[in-house]
Short mmCIF file of C-alpha atoms and ligand atoms in Angstrom, two decimals:
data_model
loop_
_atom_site.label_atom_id
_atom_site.label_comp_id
_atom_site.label_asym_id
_atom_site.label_seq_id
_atom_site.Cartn_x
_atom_site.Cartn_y
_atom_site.Cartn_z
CA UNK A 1 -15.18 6.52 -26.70
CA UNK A 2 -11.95 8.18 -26.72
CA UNK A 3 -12.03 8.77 -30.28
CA UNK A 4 -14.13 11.71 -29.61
CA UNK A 5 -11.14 13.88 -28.12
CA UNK A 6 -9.05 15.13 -30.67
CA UNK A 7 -5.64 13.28 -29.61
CA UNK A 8 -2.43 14.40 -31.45
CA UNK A 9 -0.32 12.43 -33.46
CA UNK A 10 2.75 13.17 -34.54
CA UNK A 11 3.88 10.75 -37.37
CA UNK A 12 7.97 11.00 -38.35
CA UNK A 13 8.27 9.53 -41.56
CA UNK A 14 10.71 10.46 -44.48
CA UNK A 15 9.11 8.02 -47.01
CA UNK A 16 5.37 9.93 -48.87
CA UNK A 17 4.37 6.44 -49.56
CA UNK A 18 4.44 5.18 -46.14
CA UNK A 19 3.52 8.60 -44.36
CA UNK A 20 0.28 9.44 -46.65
CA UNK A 21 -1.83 6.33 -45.72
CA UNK A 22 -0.80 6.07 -42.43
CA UNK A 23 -1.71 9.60 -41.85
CA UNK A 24 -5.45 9.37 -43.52
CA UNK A 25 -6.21 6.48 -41.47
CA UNK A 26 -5.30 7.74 -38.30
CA UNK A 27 -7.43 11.04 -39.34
CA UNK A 28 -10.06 9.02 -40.11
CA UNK A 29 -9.76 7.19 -36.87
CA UNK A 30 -10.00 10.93 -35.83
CA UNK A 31 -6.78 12.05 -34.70
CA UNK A 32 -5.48 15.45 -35.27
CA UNK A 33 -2.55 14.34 -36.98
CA UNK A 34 0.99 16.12 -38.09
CA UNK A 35 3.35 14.35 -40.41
CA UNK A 36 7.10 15.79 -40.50
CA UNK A 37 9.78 14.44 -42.65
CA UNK A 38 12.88 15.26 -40.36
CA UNK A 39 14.28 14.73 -37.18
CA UNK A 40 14.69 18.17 -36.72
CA UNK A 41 11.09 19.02 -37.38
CA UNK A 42 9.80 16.57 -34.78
CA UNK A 43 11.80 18.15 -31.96
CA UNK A 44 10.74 21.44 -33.25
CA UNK A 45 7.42 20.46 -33.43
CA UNK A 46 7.82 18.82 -29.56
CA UNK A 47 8.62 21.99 -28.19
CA UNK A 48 5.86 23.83 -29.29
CA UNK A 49 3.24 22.09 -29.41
CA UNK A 50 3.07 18.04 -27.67
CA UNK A 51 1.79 15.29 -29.23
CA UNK A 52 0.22 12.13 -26.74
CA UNK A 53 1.77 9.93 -29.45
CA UNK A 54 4.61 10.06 -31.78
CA UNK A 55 5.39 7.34 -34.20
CA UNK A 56 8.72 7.64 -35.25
CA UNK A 57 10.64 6.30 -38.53
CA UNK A 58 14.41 4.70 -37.10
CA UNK A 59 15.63 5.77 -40.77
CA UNK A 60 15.48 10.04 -41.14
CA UNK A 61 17.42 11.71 -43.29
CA UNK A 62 18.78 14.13 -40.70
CA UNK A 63 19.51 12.05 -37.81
CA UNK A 64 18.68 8.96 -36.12
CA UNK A 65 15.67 8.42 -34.61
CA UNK A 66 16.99 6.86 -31.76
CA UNK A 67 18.83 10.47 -31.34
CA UNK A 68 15.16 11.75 -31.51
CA UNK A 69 13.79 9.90 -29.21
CA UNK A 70 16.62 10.17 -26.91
CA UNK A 71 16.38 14.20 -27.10
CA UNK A 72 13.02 14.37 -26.98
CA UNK A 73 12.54 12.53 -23.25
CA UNK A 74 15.92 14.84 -22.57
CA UNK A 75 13.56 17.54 -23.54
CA UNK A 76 11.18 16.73 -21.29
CA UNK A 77 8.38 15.26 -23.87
CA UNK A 78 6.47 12.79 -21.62
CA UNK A 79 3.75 11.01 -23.90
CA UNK A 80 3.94 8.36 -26.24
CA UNK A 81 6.47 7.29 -28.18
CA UNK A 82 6.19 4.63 -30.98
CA UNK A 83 8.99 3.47 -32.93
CA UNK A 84 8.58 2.08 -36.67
CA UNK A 85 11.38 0.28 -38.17
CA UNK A 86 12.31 -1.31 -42.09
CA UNK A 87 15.74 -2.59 -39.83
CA UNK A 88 13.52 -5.42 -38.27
CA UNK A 89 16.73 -7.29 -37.22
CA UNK A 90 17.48 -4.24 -35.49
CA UNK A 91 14.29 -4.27 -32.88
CA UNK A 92 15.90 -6.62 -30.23
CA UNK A 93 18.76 -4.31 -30.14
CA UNK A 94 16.90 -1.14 -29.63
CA UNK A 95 14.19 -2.61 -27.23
CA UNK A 96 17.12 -3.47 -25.05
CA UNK A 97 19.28 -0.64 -25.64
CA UNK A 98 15.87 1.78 -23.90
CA UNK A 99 15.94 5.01 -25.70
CA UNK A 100 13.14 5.82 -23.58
CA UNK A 101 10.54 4.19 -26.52
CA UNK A 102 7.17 3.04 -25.32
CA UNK A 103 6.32 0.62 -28.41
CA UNK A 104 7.92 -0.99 -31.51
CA UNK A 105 6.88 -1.87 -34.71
CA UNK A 106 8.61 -3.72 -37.81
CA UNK A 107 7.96 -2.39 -41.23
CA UNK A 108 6.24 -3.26 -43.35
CA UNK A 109 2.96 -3.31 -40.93
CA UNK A 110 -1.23 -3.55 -40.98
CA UNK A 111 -2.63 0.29 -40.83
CA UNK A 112 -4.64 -1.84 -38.72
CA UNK A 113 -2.11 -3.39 -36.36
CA UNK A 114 -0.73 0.40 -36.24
CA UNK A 115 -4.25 1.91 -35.30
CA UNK A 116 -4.79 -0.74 -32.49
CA UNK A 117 -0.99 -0.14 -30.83
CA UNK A 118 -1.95 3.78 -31.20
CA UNK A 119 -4.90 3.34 -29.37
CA UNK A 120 -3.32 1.21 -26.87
CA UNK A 121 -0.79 3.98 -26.48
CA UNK A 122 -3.24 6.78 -26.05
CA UNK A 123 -5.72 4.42 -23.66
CA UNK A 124 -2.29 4.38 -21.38
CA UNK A 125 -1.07 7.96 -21.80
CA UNK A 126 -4.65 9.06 -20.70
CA UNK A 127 -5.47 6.57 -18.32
CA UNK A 128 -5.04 8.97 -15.40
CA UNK A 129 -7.91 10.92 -16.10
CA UNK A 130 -10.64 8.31 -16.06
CA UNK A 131 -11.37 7.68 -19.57
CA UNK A 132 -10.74 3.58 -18.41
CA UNK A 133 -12.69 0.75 -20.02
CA UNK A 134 -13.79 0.05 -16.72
CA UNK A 135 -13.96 -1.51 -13.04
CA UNK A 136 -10.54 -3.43 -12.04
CA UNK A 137 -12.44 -6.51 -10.98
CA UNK A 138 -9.56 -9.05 -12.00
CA UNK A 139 -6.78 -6.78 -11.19
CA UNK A 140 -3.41 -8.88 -10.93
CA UNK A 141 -1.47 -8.51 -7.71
CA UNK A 142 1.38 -10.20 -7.35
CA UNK A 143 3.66 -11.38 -4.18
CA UNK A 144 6.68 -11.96 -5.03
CA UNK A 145 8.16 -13.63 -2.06
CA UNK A 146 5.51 -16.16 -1.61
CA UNK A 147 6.16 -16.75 -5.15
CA UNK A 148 1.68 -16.14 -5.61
CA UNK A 149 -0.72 -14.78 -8.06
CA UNK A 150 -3.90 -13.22 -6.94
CA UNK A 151 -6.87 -12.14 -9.79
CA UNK A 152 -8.58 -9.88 -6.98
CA UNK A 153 -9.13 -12.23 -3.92
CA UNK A 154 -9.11 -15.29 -6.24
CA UNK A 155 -5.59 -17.24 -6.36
CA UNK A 156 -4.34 -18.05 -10.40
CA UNK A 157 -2.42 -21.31 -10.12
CA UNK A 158 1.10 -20.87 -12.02
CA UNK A 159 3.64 -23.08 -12.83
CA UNK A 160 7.45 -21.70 -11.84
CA UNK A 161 8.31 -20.59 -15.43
CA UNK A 162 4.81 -19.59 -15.57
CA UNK A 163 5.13 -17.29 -12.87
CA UNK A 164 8.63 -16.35 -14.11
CA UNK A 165 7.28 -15.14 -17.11
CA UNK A 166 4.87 -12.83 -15.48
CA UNK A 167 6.91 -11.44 -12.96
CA UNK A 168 9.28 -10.40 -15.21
CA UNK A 169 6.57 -8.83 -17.75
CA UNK A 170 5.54 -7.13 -14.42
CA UNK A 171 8.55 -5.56 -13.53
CA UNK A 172 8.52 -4.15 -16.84
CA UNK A 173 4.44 -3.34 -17.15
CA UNK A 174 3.71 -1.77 -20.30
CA UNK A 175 6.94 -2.04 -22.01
CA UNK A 176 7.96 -4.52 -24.03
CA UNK A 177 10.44 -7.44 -23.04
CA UNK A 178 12.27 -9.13 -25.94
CA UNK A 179 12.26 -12.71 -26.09
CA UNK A 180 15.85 -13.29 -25.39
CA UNK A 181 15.91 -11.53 -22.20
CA UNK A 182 12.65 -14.06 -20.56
CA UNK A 183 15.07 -17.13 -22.51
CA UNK A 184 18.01 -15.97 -20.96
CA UNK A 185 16.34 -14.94 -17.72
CA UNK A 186 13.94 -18.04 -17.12
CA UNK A 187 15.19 -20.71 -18.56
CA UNK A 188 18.79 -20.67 -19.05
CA UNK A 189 21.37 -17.73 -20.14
CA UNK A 190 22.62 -20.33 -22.20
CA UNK A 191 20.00 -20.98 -24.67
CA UNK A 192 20.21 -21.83 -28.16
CA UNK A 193 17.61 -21.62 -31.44
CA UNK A 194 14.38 -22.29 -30.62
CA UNK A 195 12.06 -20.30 -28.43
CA UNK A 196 9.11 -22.51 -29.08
CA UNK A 197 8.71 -23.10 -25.05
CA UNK A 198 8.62 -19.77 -24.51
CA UNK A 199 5.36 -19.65 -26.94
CA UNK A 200 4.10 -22.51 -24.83
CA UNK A 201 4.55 -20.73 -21.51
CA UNK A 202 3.10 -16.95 -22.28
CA UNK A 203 0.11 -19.35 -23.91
CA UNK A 204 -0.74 -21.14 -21.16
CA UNK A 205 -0.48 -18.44 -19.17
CA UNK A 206 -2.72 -16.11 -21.32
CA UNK A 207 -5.37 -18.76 -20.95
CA UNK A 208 -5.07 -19.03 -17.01
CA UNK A 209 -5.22 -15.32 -16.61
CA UNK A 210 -7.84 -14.99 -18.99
CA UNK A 211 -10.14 -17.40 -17.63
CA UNK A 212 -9.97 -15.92 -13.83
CA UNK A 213 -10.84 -12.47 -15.58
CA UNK A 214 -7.49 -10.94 -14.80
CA UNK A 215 -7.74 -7.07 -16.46
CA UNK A 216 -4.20 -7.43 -17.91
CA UNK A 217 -3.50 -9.03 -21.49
CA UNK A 218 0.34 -10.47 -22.89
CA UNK A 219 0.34 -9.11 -25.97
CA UNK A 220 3.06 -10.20 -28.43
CA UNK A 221 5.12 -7.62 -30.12
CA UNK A 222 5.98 -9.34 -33.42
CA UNK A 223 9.49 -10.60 -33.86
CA UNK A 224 10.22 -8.61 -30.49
CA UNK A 225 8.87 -10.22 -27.60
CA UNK A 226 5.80 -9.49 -25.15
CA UNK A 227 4.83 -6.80 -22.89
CA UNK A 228 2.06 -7.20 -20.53
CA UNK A 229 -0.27 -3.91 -20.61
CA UNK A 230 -3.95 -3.19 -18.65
CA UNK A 231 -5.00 -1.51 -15.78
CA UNK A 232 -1.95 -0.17 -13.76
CA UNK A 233 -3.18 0.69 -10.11
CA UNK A 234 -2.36 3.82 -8.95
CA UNK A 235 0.63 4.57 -6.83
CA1 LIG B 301 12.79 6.33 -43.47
#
């Protein structure tokens, strides 16, 4: 397991009350963990020593951090970066606005919804050096000009929007894709209220991918959108 490496985590966090627990689980989970209270701190802390994740409060008392996350990729900082929000209204906005942000998630959250995206994080940031869950048997391969979806030899059978959907998750593998950019993109730049078909889409094509083994999962990002995340071949 990958919990026996002692991965870094950096939380940002002004607020004791949310910082404290957050940082005892994620000890507990085994993480060498450092908690700062400033913007300031967490780009000081960058440059000396890295961190494969950082989770990192929107509201800091110094500076934004958006501005963090924007100087810390300017810095060079290449790992993970997760950002945790109270301005939930504000997520759709960031996620599009790509401060360079690898994950997002609304306050007030499940230590264990935080653990699993950490996890998730670290499993991609350390992908490259074989600690995998395993052998790519489904991996997804998509051509885009016949419009097709392989699972390894075996052809998935999509629907149009279906494949829509995926493509666009593709394009965008491992990052997270708000819900009104697949609307606006798949069905109609024009939509209004309800997203329900979009629901009915990314289920029905969980449950094809799923059931031809594929490798790679659509996993919704509360009251953000989806991002589909697995095996990435290698380039
Ligand atoms: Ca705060």
């Amino acid at each position: 397991m990958l919990r026996n490496v002692a991965h870094r985590v950096l939380v940002v966090e002004d607020e004791e009350d949310i910082a404290i627990p957050l940082v005892r689980t994620l000890e507990r989970e085994g993480y060498d963990v450092l908690w700062v209270d400033s913007g300031q701190k967490a780009l000081d802390e960058l440059q000396s020593r890295s961190a494969e994740v950082v989770i990192l409060d929107l509201g800091l008392p110094d500076m934004d951090g958006l501005e963090v996350c924007r100087r810390a990729r300017d810095a060079g900082y290449e790992g993970a970066i997760m950002i945790v929000t109270a301005r939930a209204g504000e997520l759709d906005r960031v996620v599009g606005l790509d401060y360079g942000a690898d994950d997002y998630l609304a306050k007030p959250f499940g230590l264990a919804e935080l653990q699993a995206r950490v996890r998730a994080l670290i499993r991609r940031t350390s992908g490259a050096n074989g600690h995998g869950d395993g052998i790519d048997e489904g991996a997804l391969r998509i051509d885009v000009a016949a419009r097709r979806v392989y699972a390894g030899e075996d052809e998935v059978p999509l629907t149009g929007k279906e494949f829509d959907v995926l493509n666009i998750l593709a394009a965008h593998r491992d990052k997270v894709v708000s819900r009104g950019r697949l609307m606006a993109d798949v069905w109609d730049e024009n939509w209004y209220g309800s997203t329900k078909t979009l629901d009915v889409t990314i289920g029905r094509l969980r449950q094809k991918l799923e059931s031809v083994g594929v490798s790679e999962r659509v996993v919704a990002v509360r009251g953000v959108g989806f991002r589909l995340e697995g095996s990435t071949p290698d380039a």
